[in-house]
């Protein structure tokens, strides 16, 4: 039976006791309590400094001082009447800002209702595990169920709020920097690169530092009640990960539907039917398309990776709380997962200057190597930092870890972190091989466009399936090695290693949509072909690095989900998943189906929203013939409204599927069936996510390969306006929901089902398996 927490215990007392308990570790509890907040604050201050650097680029103010309607003067500006290029860029930026804020504020109102409703449900379920008692019953293990429910609900609300703030901050800096990137590109590609890169770094450092600081403060605040009952403390803290992942679900799905509905509508009518360039101001869906880049690829992606950070940390904390760390109240080793994240912020801080100071990007061929070097340098630097943290924060003598059949050494934990770190890099580079048009696979897809859209689709699907082989192999090796060294704690540490350079990963991910928006603004503001070539080069590199980021996110999601599964088995008392057990096998095969069901729902949602968008764009071209010659302005706001309405309506059903599945399965069938469900969804979800993301990425870059016409091979296949190019556009359109909606959102399906099961395991243990109990089969 676990000890009941001491409500009046002071934080200083916890740190002091922890320092005495960890005499075998060189790093004291007090040092840990100083290191984490100091590094977090430094990261936030660095993000603020970067923001000021981006803000130093001036964008011309609107001359009329009016609201977002100023975008309607855009066509006059393009024709050379009225505003300057700078003023036009400012107007376009203002319209994108207005659309992005309108969507996010509306979405966050939905989320506020969800947070209240789900938080209440969470409290009721956890409190009912022991009959809503204020004091634990004799057979109930741990702190009172009512207290556990209250603290877990608070942690859930904190995680959800931090995720919302993270996504919103990312969106704000992205829309702040897009016009500045386009304007700076007039001075040279290196100047445009610096603005987009620094803006991405603002999001990267702000998100990681804020998430780490809030989690550390929450742990310290909760420890005042739980005292030395570390198991109950970190079971409640797991609610933080649940909150972050819940918001990420709606951010990814809602934002993904928004951006792809606009993108598909703009491409099918604009490029295929009307034969006008991408981001042409005559296309009514252009502003909605640029808004979608921010709400989906920035706010949604930021919330997703914040959820991965929170969940991997919570998984490691839950598992280590029932090991010798928790039993002996070792504060420094307990917070080792947070130290890894803090060390990663320092490493990414140093890595950042490689691109902005020591090896600056000054030409188009240097863009992609500079971004890729960020990943390699951060991985190399993070390796010795992880070793130092393992050496000084963990006990010098071997220690016991729950689930491990042998004592674990601190070097073994370091190897787990390093395995995740380097396998993340390998997965990212392999993703680049399958999605970059510099390599054979994408060139083969482009070649297939000569015979039409059908062969393009066939080659793209084959590429996606084949691209699963190497990443899954690396994941399998990492999981096996980590589990052999430190059981499920080792897997959690591998996930933390893969996310150790999260600030750099977010920087590169944020860079892509900012550059994409910059290209759209350059086209719409009439900056000229040379400037558009520079922004296209920035965008092309961003597409490749975004694909790398998606591979990185999927790999980390797989490790995080498995680590959470280990935490679930600890809380639920499930030792293993046995496929010869009919309950677990039934759950296994049901769980393997979930990613397909979820993908079907999200893809159909994109299709329905895109259908409405296509009809609206066609209507405007049909009823306003002056659109084509620029004498009539498009109704951009109508398209923005369609994307907003459709995405918010369509995100509800996929969200309900993910959130309700663990509750229904656990309540009706119990923890054994739920364990099988989690395992099945993980095994199939990884394959579906990788193939979907890489297929879509390959189709996108095959299209850009033909449009750029930079090689003799591309020119022979056919450039813009040819049948081959139209086939490539169709493939890209089919791939849009795969790479930007369904594929990335599967990550959250895996993580959210697992973290929800971890949090609700005590309830399922006491009150679950109702059907089996009813029919006497429990």
CSV table of N, CA and C in Angstrom, one decimal, residues 114-116 118-120 122 151-161 236-244 246-247:
chain,number,residue,atom,x,y,z
A,114,UNK,N,-14.9,22.1,-24.6
A,114,UNK,CA,-14.4,20.7,-24.4
A,114,UNK,C,-13.6,20.6,-23.1
A,115,UNK,N,-12.7,21.5,-22.8
A,115,UNK,CA,-11.9,21.4,-21.6
A,115,UNK,C,-12.8,21.4,-20.4
A,116,UNK,N,-13.9,22.2,-20.4
A,116,UNK,CA,-14.8,22.1,-19.2
A,116,UNK,C,-15.5,20.8,-19.1
A,118,UNK,N,-14.8,17.8,-20.7
A,118,UNK,CA,-14.0,16.6,-20.5
A,118,UNK,C,-13.3,16.6,-19.1
A,119,UNK,N,-12.9,17.8,-18.7
A,119,UNK,CA,-12.3,17.9,-17.3
A,119,UNK,C,-13.3,17.5,-16.3
A,120,UNK,N,-14.6,17.8,-16.4
A,120,UNK,CA,-15.6,17.4,-15.5
A,120,UNK,C,-15.8,15.8,-15.5
A,122,UNK,N,-13.5,13.7,-16.5
A,122,UNK,CA,-12.3,13.1,-15.9
A,122,UNK,C,-12.4,13.1,-14.4
A,151,UNK,N,-6.4,16.8,-8.5
A,151,UNK,CA,-5.1,17.2,-9.0
A,151,UNK,C,-4.9,16.8,-10.5
A,152,UNK,N,-5.4,15.7,-10.9
A,152,UNK,CA,-5.3,15.2,-12.3
A,152,UNK,C,-6.1,16.2,-13.2
A,153,UNK,N,-7.2,16.6,-12.8
A,153,UNK,CA,-8.0,17.5,-13.6
A,153,UNK,C,-7.3,18.9,-13.7
A,154,UNK,N,-6.7,19.4,-12.6
A,154,UNK,CA,-6.0,20.6,-12.7
A,154,UNK,C,-4.8,20.5,-13.7
A,155,UNK,N,-4.1,19.4,-13.6
A,155,UNK,CA,-3.0,19.1,-14.5
A,155,UNK,C,-3.5,19.1,-15.9
A,156,UNK,N,-4.6,18.4,-16.1
A,156,UNK,CA,-5.2,18.4,-17.5
A,156,UNK,C,-5.5,19.8,-18.0
A,157,UNK,N,-6.1,20.6,-17.2
A,157,UNK,CA,-6.4,22.0,-17.6
A,157,UNK,C,-5.1,22.8,-17.9
A,158,UNK,N,-4.1,22.6,-17.1
A,158,UNK,CA,-2.8,23.3,-17.3
A,158,UNK,C,-2.2,22.8,-18.6
A,159,UNK,N,-2.2,21.5,-18.9
A,159,UNK,CA,-1.6,21.0,-20.1
A,159,UNK,C,-2.3,21.5,-21.3
A,160,UNK,N,-3.7,21.5,-21.2
A,160,UNK,CA,-4.5,22.0,-22.4
A,160,UNK,C,-4.2,23.5,-22.6
A,161,UNK,N,-4.2,24.3,-21.5
A,161,UNK,CA,-4.0,25.7,-21.7
A,161,UNK,C,-2.6,26.0,-22.2
A,236,UNK,N,-0.9,11.8,-11.1
A,236,UNK,CA,-1.7,13.1,-11.3
A,236,UNK,C,-1.1,14.0,-12.3
A,237,UNK,N,0.3,14.0,-12.3
A,237,UNK,CA,1.0,14.9,-13.3
A,237,UNK,C,0.7,14.4,-14.7
A,238,UNK,N,0.4,13.1,-14.9
A,238,UNK,CA,0.1,12.6,-16.3
A,238,UNK,C,-1.0,13.3,-16.9
A,239,UNK,N,-1.9,13.9,-16.1
A,239,UNK,CA,-3.0,14.7,-16.7
A,239,UNK,C,-2.5,15.9,-17.5
A,240,UNK,N,-1.3,16.3,-17.2
A,240,UNK,CA,-0.7,17.4,-18.0
A,240,UNK,C,-0.5,17.0,-19.5
A,241,UNK,N,0.0,15.8,-19.6
A,241,UNK,CA,0.2,15.2,-21.0
A,241,UNK,C,-1.1,15.0,-21.7
A,242,UNK,N,-2.1,14.5,-20.9
A,242,UNK,CA,-3.5,14.3,-21.5
A,242,UNK,C,-4.0,15.6,-22.0
A,243,UNK,N,-3.9,16.7,-21.2
A,243,UNK,CA,-4.4,18.0,-21.7
A,243,UNK,C,-3.7,18.5,-22.9
A,244,UNK,N,-2.4,18.4,-23.0
A,244,UNK,CA,-1.7,18.8,-24.1
A,244,UNK,C,-2.0,18.1,-25.4
A,246,UNK,N,-4.8,16.4,-26.0
A,246,UNK,CA,-6.2,16.6,-26.4
A,246,UNK,C,-6.4,17.8,-27.2
A,247,UNK,N,-5.7,18.9,-26.8
A,247,UNK,CA,-5.8,20.1,-27.7
A,247,UNK,C,-5.1,19.9,-29.0
